[in-house]
Amino acid sequence: MASKIRRSARRLSKLRAGRAEGEVMPHSLPTSSSDAPIRTAQYLRMSSENQRYSTENQRNAIAEYARQHGYQVVATYVDVGKSGLSLKGRDALRQLLSDALAAERAFDATMVLDGSRWGRFQNPDQAAHYEFLCRQAGLRVIYCAEPFGEDVAPITTIVKHLKRVMAGEFSRELSTKLARAHRQQAELGFRQGAKLV
């Protein structure tokens, strides 16, 4: 199953690389008719200071993608120290969604490094719902580090759903491993939890 997904993603990348400049893939959103950069917001999230992708790394990757694809970042929404498991406490994502649905907004697209930064929701349909709301309002949602970028072809939808499921599963597996490690450390006599004041 995983090898089929990888083959499909490679095929999609080859299709993209082979198309003529300015040509629109079927089911993709229209591109800007002028040479002006497309205004975009960026969403950055990290759940802890020890995270592999810091907000600065995400910002740099998004900036590079924006430069290469004709976008200009005009707004930044950042959730630092926030879990991707739910919308609770993620004020920046809530504000982004609110601004995206506003009648007048300062941007026409939103960029996020990958699906896990958008969220590790336990129900993958929740992440799809938020993306749907943005697209319904005419806002592009672009995953800069994913092979599908901003494509909305049927195969991309399938790959995106699988990645959302994998992001939620990663979170569940990590929780199980951490609980086991804490239990083992407690059995060895090591105190668990916050430091005593």
Short mmCIF file of C-alpha atoms in Angstrom, two decimals:
data_model
loop_
_atom_site.label_atom_id
_atom_site.label_comp_id
_atom_site.label_asym_id
_atom_site.label_seq_id
_atom_site.Cartn_x
_atom_site.Cartn_y
_atom_site.Cartn_z
CA MET A 1 0.00 0.00 0.00
CA ALA A 2 2.75 2.46 0.97
CA SER A 3 4.69 1.68 -2.20
CA LYS A 4 1.59 2.40 -4.31
CA ILE A 5 1.22 5.76 -2.60
CA ARG A 6 4.88 6.59 -3.24
CA ARG A 7 4.53 5.57 -6.91
CA SER A 8 1.41 7.74 -7.26
CA ALA A 9 3.16 10.70 -5.64
CA ARG A 10 6.16 10.25 -7.99
CA ARG A 11 3.83 10.05 -10.98
CA LEU A 12 2.12 13.24 -9.85
CA SER A 13 5.48 15.00 -9.49
CA LYS A 14 6.51 13.86 -12.98
CA LEU A 15 3.21 15.10 -14.43
CA ARG A 16 3.77 18.48 -12.80
CA ALA A 17 7.37 18.72 -13.95
CA GLY A 18 6.37 17.87 -17.53
CA ARG A 19 3.64 20.46 -18.01
CA ALA A 20 4.28 23.64 -19.92
CA GLU A 21 4.80 26.88 -18.03
CA GLY A 22 1.45 28.51 -17.23
CA GLU A 23 -0.52 25.35 -18.05
CA VAL A 24 -3.13 24.49 -15.43
CA MET A 25 -3.50 20.89 -14.29
CA PRO A 26 -7.07 19.55 -14.33
CA HIS A 27 -8.98 20.39 -11.15
CA SER A 28 -6.40 22.93 -10.02
CA LEU A 29 -7.22 26.45 -8.98
CA PRO A 30 -6.66 29.15 -11.61
CA THR A 31 -3.39 31.02 -11.53
CA SER A 32 -3.08 34.78 -11.42
CA SER A 33 -3.31 36.38 -14.84
CA SER A 34 -0.77 39.10 -14.01
CA ASP A 35 2.89 38.81 -13.17
CA ALA A 36 2.25 40.26 -9.71
CA PRO A 37 3.02 37.84 -6.89
CA ILE A 38 0.03 36.14 -5.29
CA ARG A 39 -0.56 37.40 -1.75
CA THR A 40 -0.38 34.62 0.81
CA ALA A 41 -0.56 34.08 4.53
CA GLN A 42 1.63 31.53 6.24
CA TYR A 43 0.67 29.33 9.18
CA LEU A 44 3.42 28.06 11.49
CA ARG A 45 2.99 25.69 14.43
CA MET A 46 5.21 23.83 16.82
CA SER A 47 4.11 21.93 19.87
CA SER A 48 7.31 22.21 21.92
CA GLU A 49 10.74 23.82 21.93
CA ASN A 50 12.35 20.44 21.18
CA GLN A 51 10.51 20.00 17.91
CA ARG A 52 12.31 19.04 14.73
CA TYR A 53 10.73 21.83 12.67
CA SER A 54 10.98 25.08 14.55
CA THR A 55 8.84 27.96 13.40
CA GLU A 56 11.96 29.58 11.93
CA ASN A 57 12.69 26.49 9.81
CA GLN A 58 9.06 26.45 8.66
CA ARG A 59 9.23 30.17 7.84
CA ASN A 60 12.41 29.66 5.77
CA ALA A 61 10.98 26.70 3.83
CA ILE A 62 7.76 28.58 3.09
CA ALA A 63 9.72 31.68 2.00
CA GLU A 64 11.77 29.58 -0.41
CA TYR A 65 8.65 27.94 -1.85
CA ALA A 66 6.97 31.35 -2.16
CA ARG A 67 9.98 32.79 -4.03
CA GLN A 68 10.11 29.85 -6.44
CA HIS A 69 6.36 29.84 -7.19
CA GLY A 70 5.48 33.53 -7.37
CA TYR A 71 3.91 34.16 -3.97
CA GLN A 72 4.42 37.02 -1.52
CA VAL A 73 3.89 36.33 2.18
CA VAL A 74 1.82 39.22 3.55
CA ALA A 75 0.56 37.74 6.84
CA THR A 76 1.91 35.29 9.39
CA TYR A 77 -0.05 33.26 11.92
CA VAL A 78 1.99 31.40 14.55
CA ASP A 79 0.96 28.92 17.24
CA VAL A 80 3.95 28.17 19.49
CA GLY A 81 3.77 25.43 22.08
CA LYS A 82 0.39 24.24 20.80
CA SER A 83 -0.63 20.67 20.14
CA GLY A 84 -1.99 19.86 16.72
CA LEU A 85 -4.56 17.44 18.16
CA SER A 86 -7.38 19.98 18.27
CA LEU A 87 -8.31 23.56 17.53
CA LYS A 88 -8.47 24.29 21.27
CA GLY A 89 -5.92 26.91 22.28
CA ARG A 90 -4.72 27.47 18.71
CA ASP A 91 -5.62 31.13 18.51
CA ALA A 92 -3.51 31.78 15.39
CA LEU A 93 -5.21 29.02 13.37
CA ARG A 94 -8.62 30.23 14.55
CA GLN A 95 -7.74 33.77 13.46
CA LEU A 96 -6.44 32.50 10.10
CA LEU A 97 -9.70 30.65 9.47
CA SER A 98 -11.71 33.69 10.53
CA ASP A 99 -9.70 35.97 8.23
CA ALA A 100 -9.94 33.44 5.39
CA LEU A 101 -13.73 33.47 5.58
CA ALA A 102 -13.99 37.26 5.80
CA ALA A 103 -15.55 39.10 2.87
CA GLU A 104 -12.37 41.13 2.39
CA ARG A 105 -8.99 39.68 3.24
CA ALA A 106 -5.39 40.66 2.64
CA PHE A 107 -4.37 37.35 1.01
CA ASP A 108 -5.51 34.88 -1.65
CA ALA A 109 -3.68 31.77 -0.44
CA THR A 110 -2.34 30.25 2.73
CA MET A 111 0.85 28.25 3.01
CA VAL A 112 1.79 25.66 5.57
CA LEU A 113 4.91 23.51 5.62
CA ASP A 114 3.05 20.19 5.62
CA GLY A 115 -0.13 18.52 6.76
CA SER A 116 1.16 17.83 10.27
CA ARG A 117 1.66 21.57 10.89
CA TRP A 118 -1.97 22.20 9.87
CA GLY A 119 -2.91 19.64 12.50
CA ARG A 120 -2.55 16.11 13.84
CA PHE A 121 -6.29 15.82 14.35
CA GLN A 122 -7.42 12.38 15.48
CA ASN A 123 -10.23 12.61 12.94
CA PRO A 124 -8.58 13.36 9.57
CA ASP A 125 -11.84 14.82 8.30
CA GLN A 126 -11.39 17.74 10.70
CA ALA A 127 -8.26 18.94 8.86
CA ALA A 128 -10.01 18.34 5.54
CA HIS A 129 -12.97 20.39 6.78
CA TYR A 130 -10.80 23.42 7.58
CA GLU A 131 -9.12 23.17 4.19
CA PHE A 132 -12.53 22.85 2.53
CA LEU A 133 -13.76 26.02 4.28
CA CYS A 134 -10.75 27.92 2.93
CA ARG A 135 -11.15 26.58 -0.60
CA GLN A 136 -14.90 27.26 -0.54
CA ALA A 137 -14.08 30.89 0.24
CA GLY A 138 -11.71 30.97 -2.77
CA LEU A 139 -8.52 30.65 -0.74
CA ARG A 140 -5.78 28.31 -1.94
CA VAL A 141 -4.21 26.03 0.69
CA ILE A 142 -0.64 25.13 -0.22
CA TYR A 143 1.49 22.46 1.48
CA CYS A 144 5.03 23.58 0.68
CA ALA A 145 6.96 20.43 1.66
CA GLU A 146 4.49 17.93 0.19
CA PRO A 147 4.75 16.54 -3.35
CA PHE A 148 1.26 17.80 -4.17
CA GLY A 149 1.78 21.46 -3.19
CA GLU A 150 -1.51 23.12 -4.11
CA ASP A 151 -2.85 20.50 -6.54
CA VAL A 152 -6.43 19.30 -5.97
CA ALA A 153 -6.56 16.37 -8.44
CA PRO A 154 -8.39 13.22 -7.21
CA ILE A 155 -5.17 11.26 -6.55
CA THR A 156 -3.88 14.20 -4.52
CA THR A 157 -7.01 14.14 -2.38
CA ILE A 158 -6.37 10.47 -1.61
CA VAL A 159 -2.70 11.05 -0.75
CA LYS A 160 -3.63 14.05 1.42
CA HIS A 161 -6.18 11.98 3.34
CA LEU A 162 -3.61 9.24 3.96
CA LYS A 163 -1.09 11.81 5.18
CA ARG A 164 -3.70 13.24 7.55
CA VAL A 165 -4.39 9.75 8.91
CA MET A 166 -0.64 9.16 9.31
CA ALA A 167 -0.21 12.48 11.16
CA GLY A 168 -2.94 11.52 13.65
CA GLU A 169 -1.52 8.01 14.01
CA PHE A 170 1.97 9.40 14.70
CA SER A 171 0.51 11.38 17.58
CA ARG A 172 -1.30 8.32 18.99
CA GLU A 173 1.82 6.15 18.75
CA LEU A 174 4.01 8.83 20.37
CA SER A 175 1.55 9.16 23.24
CA THR A 176 1.65 5.40 23.86
CA LYS A 177 5.47 5.32 23.78
CA LEU A 178 5.78 8.28 26.15
CA ALA A 179 3.29 6.78 28.61
CA ARG A 180 5.25 3.51 28.59
CA ALA A 181 8.57 5.35 29.12
CA HIS A 182 7.14 7.39 32.03
CA ARG A 183 5.75 4.23 33.62
CA GLN A 184 9.11 2.46 33.31
CA GLN A 185 10.97 5.43 34.78
CA ALA A 186 8.50 5.57 37.70
CA GLU A 187 8.97 1.82 38.32
CA LEU A 188 12.73 2.45 38.52
CA GLY A 189 12.08 5.05 41.22
CA PHE A 190 12.53 8.19 39.14
CA ARG A 191 10.06 10.94 39.88
CA GLN A 192 7.80 11.91 36.97
CA GLY A 193 6.21 15.28 36.30
CA ALA A 194 7.14 18.85 37.09
CA LYS A 195 10.02 19.92 39.31
CA LEU A 196 9.34 20.65 42.96
CA VAL A 197 9.51 24.33 43.83
#
